[in-house]
Amino acid sequence: NILEIVPSYKNTRSLWISVKTIPDINPGVYPITITIKSEKEDIIESVTMNIEVIDACLPKQEIIVTQWFHSDCLASHYGVEVFSERYWKIVEEFVNTAVDNGINMILTPIITPPLDTEFGRERPTVQLVDIYCDNGVYSFDYNKLDRWVKMCQKCGVEYLEMAHLFSQWGAKYTPKVVVCENGKCYNKFGWHTLATCKEYEDFLNQFLPSLTSHLKKLGIHQNTFFHISDEPNASNKDTYQKARNLVSDHLKDFKIIDCFSDFVLYKEGLVKKPIVGIDELQPFFDSSIPDLWTYYCCSHTVDVSNRLMSMPSSRNRVIAYQLYKYNIEGFLQWGYNFYYT
């Protein structure tokens, strides 16, 4: 494999090289030579290391792992049009790498995910479901979603999580939803519409039965999860509960998960399957809550595991021991490839 390195004489750079084996390789010690050459093919440095392959294979991964996958960031970074063939190729390559690194659940943008978006602003549209409206009657085209599902299955993804159905931090607003109506496609819903408005309720009452029926037709409903809103808290529990009530009947055959760490609100029944912040798990352990999920994000910085650049590597690696020790069912991290801020 050829790796091109742009010289930078004032910086120290490192290369991380991963070595994959083939399934039927014999155990033993194998020499691997790494050579660095100049553009003129002159050898700058060469080193040979011995890699030991042991007579064992890892068992199948049991824990569910998602790190939120943002295809809009990929389109922006590579300067490609969303849903172009180049876009699909890049997304598939990134999903493949994610699966290689233990991610087996992928955030699926049935609508553009309403995550980490400043009020009044919007992220690039990556909505997989084409939505049409004619005098208040909606119809749906799932061709892009079907292609996404097939791509994920090809890459080895086992679980899908649908993009959040309401805005972040309390479900006060609707997410951006592009609808084609009277020959024009536009943001029918977004920051300009409250989550509980009658028009959005009418939309959900048509969209969710159609979507869930389609997921069942694809045979993936048992491994599909839904979100209401990310990180609700006590100050906005009422709007979250109203939003949940709008969709709960439609999603009764699916698992609903949300990042939600307030144990008191869990006891009130606001979220049946919470994803608890890594520094707020103790009350859930003390009450022997089964099948717990946990997550970390930017705010988890003191006395906990995370993977911030300033942390020693041990604080990153210890998460594996913690997940095993406490028999955690699922782990979430907020941004596998979030590039915007």
Short mmCIF file of N, CA, C and O in Angstrom, two decimals, residues 20 30 45 52 61 72 100 116 127-128 153 156 179 208 218 221 241 245 273 292 299-300 307 309 331:
data_model
loop_
_atom_site.label_atom_id
_atom_site.label_comp_id
_atom_site.label_asym_id
_atom_site.label_seq_id
_atom_site.Cartn_x
_atom_site.Cartn_y
_atom_site.Cartn_z
N LYS A 20 -4.24 -6.30 8.97
CA LYS A 20 -5.34 -7.27 8.98
C LYS A 20 -4.82 -8.63 8.57
O LYS A 20 -3.95 -8.75 7.70
N TYR A 30 5.21 -13.37 11.98
CA TYR A 30 5.36 -12.91 10.60
C TYR A 30 6.12 -11.58 10.58
O TYR A 30 5.75 -10.64 11.29
N GLU A 45 13.79 5.56 5.12
CA GLU A 45 13.85 4.73 6.31
C GLU A 45 13.14 3.41 6.05
O GLU A 45 12.18 3.35 5.27
N GLU A 52 3.08 -11.22 15.84
CA GLU A 52 2.67 -12.57 16.23
C GLU A 52 1.17 -12.74 16.05
O GLU A 52 0.37 -11.95 16.53
N GLN A 61 -19.22 -9.86 18.46
CA GLN A 61 -19.49 -8.75 19.36
C GLN A 61 -20.94 -8.79 19.84
O GLN A 61 -21.86 -8.93 19.04
N ASP A 72 -23.86 14.09 6.03
CA ASP A 72 -23.79 15.46 5.51
C ASP A 72 -22.39 16.03 5.68
O ASP A 72 -21.89 16.78 4.82
N ASP A 100 -15.53 -1.99 10.86
CA ASP A 100 -14.24 -2.59 11.21
C ASP A 100 -13.80 -2.20 12.62
O ASP A 100 -13.07 -2.94 13.28
N ASP A 116 -27.12 19.03 17.02
CA ASP A 116 -26.02 20.01 17.04
C ASP A 116 -26.18 21.07 15.98
O ASP A 116 -25.26 21.35 15.20
N GLN A 127 -32.03 13.83 3.80
CA GLN A 127 -33.28 13.09 4.03
C GLN A 127 -33.42 11.94 3.05
O GLN A 127 -33.46 12.15 1.84
N LEU A 128 -33.52 10.73 3.59
CA LEU A 128 -33.58 9.54 2.73
C LEU A 128 -34.97 9.25 2.18
O LEU A 128 -35.10 8.52 1.20
N GLN A 153 -26.28 -3.24 5.33
CA GLN A 153 -26.24 -4.69 5.48
C GLN A 153 -25.02 -5.28 4.79
O GLN A 153 -24.38 -6.19 5.32
N GLY A 156 -22.05 -4.94 6.96
CA GLY A 156 -22.06 -5.68 8.22
C GLY A 156 -22.76 -4.98 9.37
O GLY A 156 -22.65 -5.41 10.52
N VAL A 179 -40.56 18.68 2.05
CA VAL A 179 -41.77 18.12 1.45
C VAL A 179 -41.96 18.75 0.07
O VAL A 179 -41.75 19.95 -0.12
N LEU A 208 -45.44 7.85 10.06
CA LEU A 208 -44.96 6.75 10.90
C LEU A 208 -45.63 5.41 10.59
O LEU A 208 -44.95 4.38 10.53
N LEU A 218 -39.20 -4.83 5.02
CA LEU A 218 -37.78 -5.09 4.78
C LEU A 218 -37.22 -6.16 5.73
O LEU A 218 -36.11 -6.65 5.53
N HIS A 221 -37.30 -4.66 11.30
CA HIS A 221 -37.94 -3.91 12.38
C HIS A 221 -37.46 -4.32 13.77
O HIS A 221 -37.42 -3.50 14.69
N GLN A 241 -42.54 14.92 26.85
CA GLN A 241 -43.63 13.96 27.06
C GLN A 241 -44.73 14.12 26.02
O GLN A 241 -45.29 13.14 25.52
N ASN A 245 -45.85 11.28 23.38
CA ASN A 245 -47.24 10.84 23.28
C ASN A 245 -47.76 10.89 21.84
O ASN A 245 -48.64 10.11 21.47
N LYS A 273 -36.30 3.30 28.00
CA LYS A 273 -34.97 2.75 27.73
C LYS A 273 -34.00 3.91 27.57
O LYS A 273 -33.70 4.35 26.46
N LEU A 292 -28.94 -1.75 30.59
CA LEU A 292 -28.60 -0.33 30.53
C LEU A 292 -27.76 0.01 29.31
O LEU A 292 -26.94 -0.78 28.85
N SER A 299 -19.31 17.01 27.11
CA SER A 299 -19.40 17.52 28.48
C SER A 299 -18.82 16.56 29.52
O SER A 299 -18.63 16.95 30.68
N HIS A 300 -18.52 15.34 29.14
CA HIS A 300 -18.01 14.36 30.09
C HIS A 300 -16.48 14.43 30.08
O HIS A 300 -15.81 13.78 29.27
N ARG A 307 -12.72 10.18 25.02
CA ARG A 307 -11.62 10.06 24.06
C ARG A 307 -11.18 11.44 23.58
O ARG A 307 -10.84 11.63 22.42
N MET A 309 -8.73 14.58 23.05
CA MET A 309 -7.32 14.54 22.66
C MET A 309 -6.39 14.80 23.85
O MET A 309 -5.26 14.34 23.86
N PHE A 331 -23.76 1.14 23.79
CA PHE A 331 -22.92 2.32 24.02
C PHE A 331 -23.08 3.29 22.87
O PHE A 331 -23.11 2.89 21.69
#
